CSV table of N, CA and C in Angstrom, one decimal:
chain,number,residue,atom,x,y,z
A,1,UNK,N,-99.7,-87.5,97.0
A,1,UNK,CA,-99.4,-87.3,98.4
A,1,UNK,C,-98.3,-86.3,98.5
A,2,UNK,N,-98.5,-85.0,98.8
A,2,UNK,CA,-97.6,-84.1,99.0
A,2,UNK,C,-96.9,-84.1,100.3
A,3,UNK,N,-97.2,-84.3,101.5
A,3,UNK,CA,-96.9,-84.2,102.7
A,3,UNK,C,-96.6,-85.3,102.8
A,4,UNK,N,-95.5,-85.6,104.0
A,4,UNK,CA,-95.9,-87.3,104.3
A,4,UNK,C,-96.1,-87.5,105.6
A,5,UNK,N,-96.6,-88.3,105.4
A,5,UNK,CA,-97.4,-88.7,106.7
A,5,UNK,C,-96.6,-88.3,108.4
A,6,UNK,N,-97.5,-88.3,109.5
A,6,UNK,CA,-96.8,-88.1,110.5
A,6,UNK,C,-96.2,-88.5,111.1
A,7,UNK,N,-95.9,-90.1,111.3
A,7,UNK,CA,-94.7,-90.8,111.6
A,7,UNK,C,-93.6,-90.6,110.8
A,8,UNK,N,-93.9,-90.1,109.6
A,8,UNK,CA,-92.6,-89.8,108.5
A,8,UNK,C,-91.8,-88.8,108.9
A,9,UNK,N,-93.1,-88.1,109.2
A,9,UNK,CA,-92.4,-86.5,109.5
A,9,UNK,C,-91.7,-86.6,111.2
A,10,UNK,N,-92.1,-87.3,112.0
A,10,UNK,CA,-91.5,-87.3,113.1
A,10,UNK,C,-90.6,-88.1,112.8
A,11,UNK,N,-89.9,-89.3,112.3
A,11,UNK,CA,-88.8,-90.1,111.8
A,11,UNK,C,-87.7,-88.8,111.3
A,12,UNK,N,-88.2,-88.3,110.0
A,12,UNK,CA,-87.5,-86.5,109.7
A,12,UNK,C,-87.0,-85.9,110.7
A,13,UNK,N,-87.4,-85.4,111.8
A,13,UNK,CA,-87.3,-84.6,112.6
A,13,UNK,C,-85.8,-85.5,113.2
A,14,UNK,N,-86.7,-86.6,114.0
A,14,UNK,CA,-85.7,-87.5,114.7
A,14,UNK,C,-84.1,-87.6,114.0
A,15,UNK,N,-84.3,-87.8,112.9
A,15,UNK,CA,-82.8,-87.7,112.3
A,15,UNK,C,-82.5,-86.6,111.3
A,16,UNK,N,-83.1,-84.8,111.6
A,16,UNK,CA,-82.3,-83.9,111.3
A,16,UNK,C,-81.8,-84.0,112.6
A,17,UNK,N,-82.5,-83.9,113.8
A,17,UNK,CA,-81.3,-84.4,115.3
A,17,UNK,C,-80.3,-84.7,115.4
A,18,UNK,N,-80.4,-86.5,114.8
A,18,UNK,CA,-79.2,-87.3,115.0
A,18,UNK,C,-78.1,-86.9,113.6
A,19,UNK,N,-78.6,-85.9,112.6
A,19,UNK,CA,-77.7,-85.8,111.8
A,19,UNK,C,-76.8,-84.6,112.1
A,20,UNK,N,-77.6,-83.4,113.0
A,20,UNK,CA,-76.6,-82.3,114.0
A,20,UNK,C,-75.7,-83.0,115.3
A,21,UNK,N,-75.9,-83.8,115.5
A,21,UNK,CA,-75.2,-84.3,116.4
A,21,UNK,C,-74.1,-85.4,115.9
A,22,UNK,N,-74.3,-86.0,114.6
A,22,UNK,CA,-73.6,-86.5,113.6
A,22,UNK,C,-72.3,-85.4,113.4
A,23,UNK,N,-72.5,-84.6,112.4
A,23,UNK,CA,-71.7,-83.7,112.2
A,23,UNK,C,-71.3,-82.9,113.7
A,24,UNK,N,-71.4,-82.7,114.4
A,24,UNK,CA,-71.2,-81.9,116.1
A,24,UNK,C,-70.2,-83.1,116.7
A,25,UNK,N,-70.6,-84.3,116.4
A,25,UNK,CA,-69.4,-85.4,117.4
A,25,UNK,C,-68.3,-85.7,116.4
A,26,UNK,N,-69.1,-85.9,114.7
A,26,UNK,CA,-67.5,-85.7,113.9
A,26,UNK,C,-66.4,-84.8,113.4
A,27,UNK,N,-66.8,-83.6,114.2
A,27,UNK,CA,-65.9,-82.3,114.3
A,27,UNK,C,-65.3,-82.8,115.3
A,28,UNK,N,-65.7,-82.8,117.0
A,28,UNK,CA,-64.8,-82.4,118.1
A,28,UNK,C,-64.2,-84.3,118.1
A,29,UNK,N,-64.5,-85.5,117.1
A,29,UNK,CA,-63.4,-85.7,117.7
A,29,UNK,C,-62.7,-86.3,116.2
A,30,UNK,N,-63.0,-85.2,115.3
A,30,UNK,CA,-62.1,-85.0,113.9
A,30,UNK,C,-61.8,-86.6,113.6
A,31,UNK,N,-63.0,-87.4,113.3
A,31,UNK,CA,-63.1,-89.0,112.7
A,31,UNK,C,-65.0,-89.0,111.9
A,32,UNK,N,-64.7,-89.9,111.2
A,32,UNK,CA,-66.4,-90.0,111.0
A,32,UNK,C,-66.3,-91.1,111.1
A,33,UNK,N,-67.8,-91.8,110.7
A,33,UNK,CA,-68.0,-93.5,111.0
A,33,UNK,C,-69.2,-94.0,110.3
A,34,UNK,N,-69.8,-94.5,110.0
A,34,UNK,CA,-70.9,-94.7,109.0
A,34,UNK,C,-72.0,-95.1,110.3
A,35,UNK,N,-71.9,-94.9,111.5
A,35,UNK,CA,-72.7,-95.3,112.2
A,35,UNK,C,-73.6,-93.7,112.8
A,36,UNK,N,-72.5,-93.0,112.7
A,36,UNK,CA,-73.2,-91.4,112.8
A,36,UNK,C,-73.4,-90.6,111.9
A,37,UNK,N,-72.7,-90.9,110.7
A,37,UNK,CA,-72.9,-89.9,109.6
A,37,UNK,C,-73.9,-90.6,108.4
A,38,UNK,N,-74.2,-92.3,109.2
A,38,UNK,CA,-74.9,-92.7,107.7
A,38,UNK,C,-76.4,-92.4,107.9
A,39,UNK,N,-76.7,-91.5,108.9
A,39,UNK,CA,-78.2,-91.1,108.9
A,39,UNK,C,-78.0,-89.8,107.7
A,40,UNK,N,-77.2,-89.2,107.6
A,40,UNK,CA,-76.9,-88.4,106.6
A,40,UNK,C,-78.0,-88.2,105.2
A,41,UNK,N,-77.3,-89.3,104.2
A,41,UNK,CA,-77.4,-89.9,103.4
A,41,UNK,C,-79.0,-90.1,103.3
A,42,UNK,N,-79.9,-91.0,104.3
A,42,UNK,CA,-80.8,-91.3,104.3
A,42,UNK,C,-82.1,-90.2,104.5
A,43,UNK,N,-81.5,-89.2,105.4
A,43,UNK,CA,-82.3,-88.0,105.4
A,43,UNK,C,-82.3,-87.5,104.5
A,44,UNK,N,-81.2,-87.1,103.4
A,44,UNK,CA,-81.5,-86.7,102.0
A,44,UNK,C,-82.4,-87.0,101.3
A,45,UNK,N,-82.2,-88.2,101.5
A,45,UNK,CA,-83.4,-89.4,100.2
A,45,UNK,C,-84.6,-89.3,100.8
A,46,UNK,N,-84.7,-89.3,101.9
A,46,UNK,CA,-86.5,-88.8,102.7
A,46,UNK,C,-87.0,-87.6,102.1
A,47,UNK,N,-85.8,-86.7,102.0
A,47,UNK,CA,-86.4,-85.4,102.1
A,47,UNK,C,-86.9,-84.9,100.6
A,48,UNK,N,-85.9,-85.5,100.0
A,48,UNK,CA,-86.1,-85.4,98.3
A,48,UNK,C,-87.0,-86.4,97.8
A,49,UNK,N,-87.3,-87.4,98.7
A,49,UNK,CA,-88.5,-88.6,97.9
A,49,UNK,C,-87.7,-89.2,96.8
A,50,UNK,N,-86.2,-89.7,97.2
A,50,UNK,CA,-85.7,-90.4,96.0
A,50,UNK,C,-86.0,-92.0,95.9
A,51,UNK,N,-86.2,-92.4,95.1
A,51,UNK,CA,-86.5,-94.0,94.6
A,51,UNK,C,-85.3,-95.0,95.9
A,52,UNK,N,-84.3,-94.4,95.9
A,52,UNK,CA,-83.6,-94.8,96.8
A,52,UNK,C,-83.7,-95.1,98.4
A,53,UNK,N,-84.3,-93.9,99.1
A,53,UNK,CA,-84.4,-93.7,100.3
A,53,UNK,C,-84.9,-94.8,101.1
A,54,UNK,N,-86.0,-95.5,100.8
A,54,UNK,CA,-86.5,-96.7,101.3
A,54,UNK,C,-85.2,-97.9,101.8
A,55,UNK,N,-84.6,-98.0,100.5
A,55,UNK,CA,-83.6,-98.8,100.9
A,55,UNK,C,-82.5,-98.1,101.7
A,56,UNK,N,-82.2,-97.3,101.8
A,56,UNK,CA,-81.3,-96.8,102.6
A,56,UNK,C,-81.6,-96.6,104.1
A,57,UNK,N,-82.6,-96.3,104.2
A,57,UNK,CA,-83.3,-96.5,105.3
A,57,UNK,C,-83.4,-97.3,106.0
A,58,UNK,N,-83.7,-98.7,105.3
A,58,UNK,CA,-83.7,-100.5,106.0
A,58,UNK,C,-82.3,-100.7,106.0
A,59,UNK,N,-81.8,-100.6,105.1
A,59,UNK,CA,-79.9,-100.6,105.1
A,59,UNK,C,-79.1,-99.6,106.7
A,60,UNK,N,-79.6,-98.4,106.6
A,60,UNK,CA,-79.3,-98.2,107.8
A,60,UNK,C,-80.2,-98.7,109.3
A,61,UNK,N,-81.3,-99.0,109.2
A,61,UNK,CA,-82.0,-99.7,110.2
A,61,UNK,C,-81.4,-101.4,110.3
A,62,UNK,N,-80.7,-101.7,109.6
A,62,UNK,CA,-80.0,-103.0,109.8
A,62,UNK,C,-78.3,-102.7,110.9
A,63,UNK,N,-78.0,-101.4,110.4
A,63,UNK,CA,-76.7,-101.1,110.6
A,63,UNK,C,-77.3,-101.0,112.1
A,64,UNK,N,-78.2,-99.8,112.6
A,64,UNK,CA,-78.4,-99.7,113.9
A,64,UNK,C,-78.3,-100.8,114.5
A,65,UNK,N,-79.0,-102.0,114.4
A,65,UNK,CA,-79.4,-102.8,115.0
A,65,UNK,C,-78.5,-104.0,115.4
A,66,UNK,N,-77.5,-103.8,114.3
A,66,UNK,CA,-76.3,-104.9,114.6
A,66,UNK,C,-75.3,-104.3,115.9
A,67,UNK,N,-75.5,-103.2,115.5
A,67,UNK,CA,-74.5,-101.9,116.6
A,67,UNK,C,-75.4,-102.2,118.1
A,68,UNK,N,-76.4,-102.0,118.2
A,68,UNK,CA,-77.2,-102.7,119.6
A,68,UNK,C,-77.0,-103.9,119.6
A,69,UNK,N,-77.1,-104.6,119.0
A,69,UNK,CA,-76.8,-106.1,119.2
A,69,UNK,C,-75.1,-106.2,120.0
A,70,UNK,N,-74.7,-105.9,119.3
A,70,UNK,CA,-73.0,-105.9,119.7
A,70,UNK,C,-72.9,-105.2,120.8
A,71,UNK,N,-73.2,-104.2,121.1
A,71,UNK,CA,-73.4,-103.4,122.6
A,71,UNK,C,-74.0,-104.2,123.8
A,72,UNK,N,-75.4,-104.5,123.2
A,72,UNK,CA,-76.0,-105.4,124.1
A,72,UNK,C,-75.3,-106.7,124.7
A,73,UNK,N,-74.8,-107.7,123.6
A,73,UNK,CA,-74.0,-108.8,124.2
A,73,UNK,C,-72.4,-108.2,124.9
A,74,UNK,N,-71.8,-107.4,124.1
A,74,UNK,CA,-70.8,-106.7,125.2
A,74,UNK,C,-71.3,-106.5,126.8
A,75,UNK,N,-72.3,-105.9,127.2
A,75,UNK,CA,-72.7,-105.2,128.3
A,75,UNK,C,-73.0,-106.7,129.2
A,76,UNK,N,-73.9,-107.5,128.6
A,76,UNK,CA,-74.4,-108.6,129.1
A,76,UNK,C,-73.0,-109.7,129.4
A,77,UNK,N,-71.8,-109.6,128.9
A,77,UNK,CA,-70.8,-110.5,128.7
A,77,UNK,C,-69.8,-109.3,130.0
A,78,UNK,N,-69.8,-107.7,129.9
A,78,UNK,CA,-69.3,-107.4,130.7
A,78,UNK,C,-70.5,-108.0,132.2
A,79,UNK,N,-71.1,-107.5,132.6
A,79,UNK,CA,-72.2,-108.3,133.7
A,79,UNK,C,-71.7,-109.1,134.2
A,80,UNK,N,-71.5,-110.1,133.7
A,80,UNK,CA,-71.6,-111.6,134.1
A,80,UNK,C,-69.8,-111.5,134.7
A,81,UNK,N,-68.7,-110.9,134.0
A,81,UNK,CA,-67.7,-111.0,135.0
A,81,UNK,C,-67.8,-109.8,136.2
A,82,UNK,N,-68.0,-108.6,135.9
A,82,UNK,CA,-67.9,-107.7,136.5
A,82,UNK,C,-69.3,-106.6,136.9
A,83,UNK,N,-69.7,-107.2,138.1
A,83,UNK,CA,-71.2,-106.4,137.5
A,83,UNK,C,-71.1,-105.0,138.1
A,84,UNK,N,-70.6,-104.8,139.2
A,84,UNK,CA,-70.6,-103.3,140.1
A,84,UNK,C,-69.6,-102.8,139.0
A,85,UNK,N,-68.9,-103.0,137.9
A,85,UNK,CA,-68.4,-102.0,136.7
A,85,UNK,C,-69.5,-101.9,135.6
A,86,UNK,N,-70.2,-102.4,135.3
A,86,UNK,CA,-71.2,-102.1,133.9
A,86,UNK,C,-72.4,-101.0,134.3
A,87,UNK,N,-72.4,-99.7,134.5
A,87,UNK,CA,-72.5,-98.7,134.5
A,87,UNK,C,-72.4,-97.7,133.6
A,88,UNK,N,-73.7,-96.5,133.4
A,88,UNK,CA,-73.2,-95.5,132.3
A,88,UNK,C,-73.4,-94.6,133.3
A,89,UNK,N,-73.2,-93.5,133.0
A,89,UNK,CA,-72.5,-92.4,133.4
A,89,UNK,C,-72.3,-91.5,132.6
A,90,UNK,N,-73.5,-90.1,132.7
A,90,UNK,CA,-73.6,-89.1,132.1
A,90,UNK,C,-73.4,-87.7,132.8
A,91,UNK,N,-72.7,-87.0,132.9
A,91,UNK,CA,-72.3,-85.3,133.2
A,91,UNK,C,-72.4,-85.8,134.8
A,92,UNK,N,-72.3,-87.2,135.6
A,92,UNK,CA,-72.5,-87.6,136.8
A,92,UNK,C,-73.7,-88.0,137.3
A,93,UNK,N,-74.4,-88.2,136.2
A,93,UNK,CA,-75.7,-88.9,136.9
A,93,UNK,C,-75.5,-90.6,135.9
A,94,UNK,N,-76.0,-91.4,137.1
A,94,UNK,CA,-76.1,-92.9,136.5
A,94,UNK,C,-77.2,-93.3,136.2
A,95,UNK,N,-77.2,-93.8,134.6
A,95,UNK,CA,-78.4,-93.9,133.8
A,95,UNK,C,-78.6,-95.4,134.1
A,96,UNK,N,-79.6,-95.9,134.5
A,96,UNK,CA,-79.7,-97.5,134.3
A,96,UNK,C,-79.9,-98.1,133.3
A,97,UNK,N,-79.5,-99.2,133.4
A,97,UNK,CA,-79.5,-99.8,132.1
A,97,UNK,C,-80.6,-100.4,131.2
A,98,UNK,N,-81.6,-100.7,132.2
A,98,UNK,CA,-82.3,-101.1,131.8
A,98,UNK,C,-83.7,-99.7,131.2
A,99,UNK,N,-83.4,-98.5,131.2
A,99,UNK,CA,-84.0,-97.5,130.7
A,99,UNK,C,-83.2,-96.9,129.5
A,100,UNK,N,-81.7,-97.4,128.8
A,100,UNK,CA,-81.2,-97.3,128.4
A,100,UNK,C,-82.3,-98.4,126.8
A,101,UNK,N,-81.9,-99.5,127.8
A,101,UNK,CA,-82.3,-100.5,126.8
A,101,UNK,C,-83.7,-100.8,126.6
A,102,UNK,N,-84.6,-99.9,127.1
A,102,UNK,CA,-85.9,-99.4,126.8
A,102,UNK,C,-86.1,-98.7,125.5
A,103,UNK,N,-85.2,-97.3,125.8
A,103,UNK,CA,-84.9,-96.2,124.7
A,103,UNK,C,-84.7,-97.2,123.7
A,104,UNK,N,-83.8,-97.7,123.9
A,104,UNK,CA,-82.9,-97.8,122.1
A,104,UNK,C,-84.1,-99.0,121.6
A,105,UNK,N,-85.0,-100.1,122.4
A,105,UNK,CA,-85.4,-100.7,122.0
A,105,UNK,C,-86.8,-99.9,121.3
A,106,UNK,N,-87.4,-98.6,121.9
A,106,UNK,CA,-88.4,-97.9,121.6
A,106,UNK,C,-88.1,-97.8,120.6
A,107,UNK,N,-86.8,-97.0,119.9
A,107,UNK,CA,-86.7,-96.1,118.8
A,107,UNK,C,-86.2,-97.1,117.6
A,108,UNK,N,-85.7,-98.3,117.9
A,108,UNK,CA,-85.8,-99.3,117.2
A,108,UNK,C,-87.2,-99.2,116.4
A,109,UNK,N,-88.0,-99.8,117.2
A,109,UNK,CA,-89.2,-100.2,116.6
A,109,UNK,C,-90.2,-99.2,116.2
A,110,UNK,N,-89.7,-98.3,116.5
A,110,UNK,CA,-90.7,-97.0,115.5
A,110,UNK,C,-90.0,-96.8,114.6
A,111,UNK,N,-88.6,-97.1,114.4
A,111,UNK,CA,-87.8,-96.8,113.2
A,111,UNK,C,-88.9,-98.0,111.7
A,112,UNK,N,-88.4,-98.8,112.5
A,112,UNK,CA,-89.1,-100.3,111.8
A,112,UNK,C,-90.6,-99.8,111.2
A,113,UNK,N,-91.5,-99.3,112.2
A,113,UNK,CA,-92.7,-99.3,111.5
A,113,UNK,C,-92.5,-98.3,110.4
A,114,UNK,N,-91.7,-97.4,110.9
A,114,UNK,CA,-92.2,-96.2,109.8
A,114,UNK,C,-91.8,-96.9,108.7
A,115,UNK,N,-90.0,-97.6,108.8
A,115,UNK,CA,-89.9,-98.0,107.4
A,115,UNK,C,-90.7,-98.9,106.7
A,116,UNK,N,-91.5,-99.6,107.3
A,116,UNK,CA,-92.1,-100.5,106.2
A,116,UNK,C,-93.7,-100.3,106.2
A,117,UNK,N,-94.1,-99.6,106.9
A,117,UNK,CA,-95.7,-99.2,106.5
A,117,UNK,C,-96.1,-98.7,105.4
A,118,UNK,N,-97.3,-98.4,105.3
A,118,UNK,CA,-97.3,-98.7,103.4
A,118,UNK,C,-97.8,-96.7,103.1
A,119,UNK,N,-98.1,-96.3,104.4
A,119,UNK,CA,-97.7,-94.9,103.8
A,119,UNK,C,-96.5,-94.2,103.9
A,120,UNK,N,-95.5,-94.8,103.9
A,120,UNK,CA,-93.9,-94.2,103.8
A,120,UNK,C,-93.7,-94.7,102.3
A,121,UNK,N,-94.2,-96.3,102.1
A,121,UNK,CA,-94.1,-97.0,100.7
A,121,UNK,C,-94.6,-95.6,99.2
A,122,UNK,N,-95.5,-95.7,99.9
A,122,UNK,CA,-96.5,-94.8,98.8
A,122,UNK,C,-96.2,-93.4,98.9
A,123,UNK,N,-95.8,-92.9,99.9
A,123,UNK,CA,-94.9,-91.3,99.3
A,123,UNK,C,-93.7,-91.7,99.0
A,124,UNK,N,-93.1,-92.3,99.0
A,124,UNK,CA,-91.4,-92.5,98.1
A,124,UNK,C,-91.3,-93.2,97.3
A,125,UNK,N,-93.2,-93.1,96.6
A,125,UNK,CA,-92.8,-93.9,95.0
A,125,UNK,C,-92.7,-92.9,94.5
A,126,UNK,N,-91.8,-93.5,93.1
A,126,UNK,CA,-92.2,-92.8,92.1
A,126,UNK,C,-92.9,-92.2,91.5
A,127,UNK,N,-92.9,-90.6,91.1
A,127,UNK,CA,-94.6,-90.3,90.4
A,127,UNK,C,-94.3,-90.6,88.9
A,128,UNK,N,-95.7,-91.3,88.2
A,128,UNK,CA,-95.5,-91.8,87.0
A,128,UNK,C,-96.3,-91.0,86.2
């Protein structure tokens, strides 16, 4: 399998994105974090087909997911004291929250499939 498949390749894409915008937020605000820079790492191993990538991948797909989690019960714990404050707010437009938590739950779960479907398995084996 020379190519990899097209959920793979759109997963690729998705995080040469989040890995320009990784390096772009860890310049202007001169800190890194393993929550933005650890897509990094993983897009290497995709791109090179290293024995590793798989795992790095579910390793970072755990990390995402705790970071939503913790956001989510933040937001849901801010709600309940203060609701007319839990708002986001982008360049002045108010994003709802519940299209917020659409998004992240979409890209969650395409993250998931791609990592464990068995044609992501079978291009990042080993050639023997």
């Amino acid at each position: 399998m020379n190519k990899p498949p097209l959920r793979l390749t759109l997963l690729i894409a998705l995080y040469v994105l989040l890995s320009i915008v990784a390096l772009w937020r860890s310049y202007s605000i001169q800190s890194i974090d393993l929550f933005s820079i650890g897509v990094i790492p993983v897009l290497v191993g995709l791109l090179m087909r290293t024995h590793w990538a798989s795992i790095a991948l579910k390793v970072y797909l755990a990390i995402q997911t705790l970071a939503i989690l913790a956001l989510s019960t933040t937001a849901i714990i801010a709600y309940q004291i203060t609701p007319e404050d839990v708002k986001v707010v982008f360049n002045g437009f108010n994003i709802p929250i519940p299209a917020i938590a659409a998004v992240l739950f979409s890209l969650l779960v395409f993250q998931y499939w791609v990592a464990f479907c068995k044609e992501t398995t079978i291009y990042l084996k080993p050639k023997s």
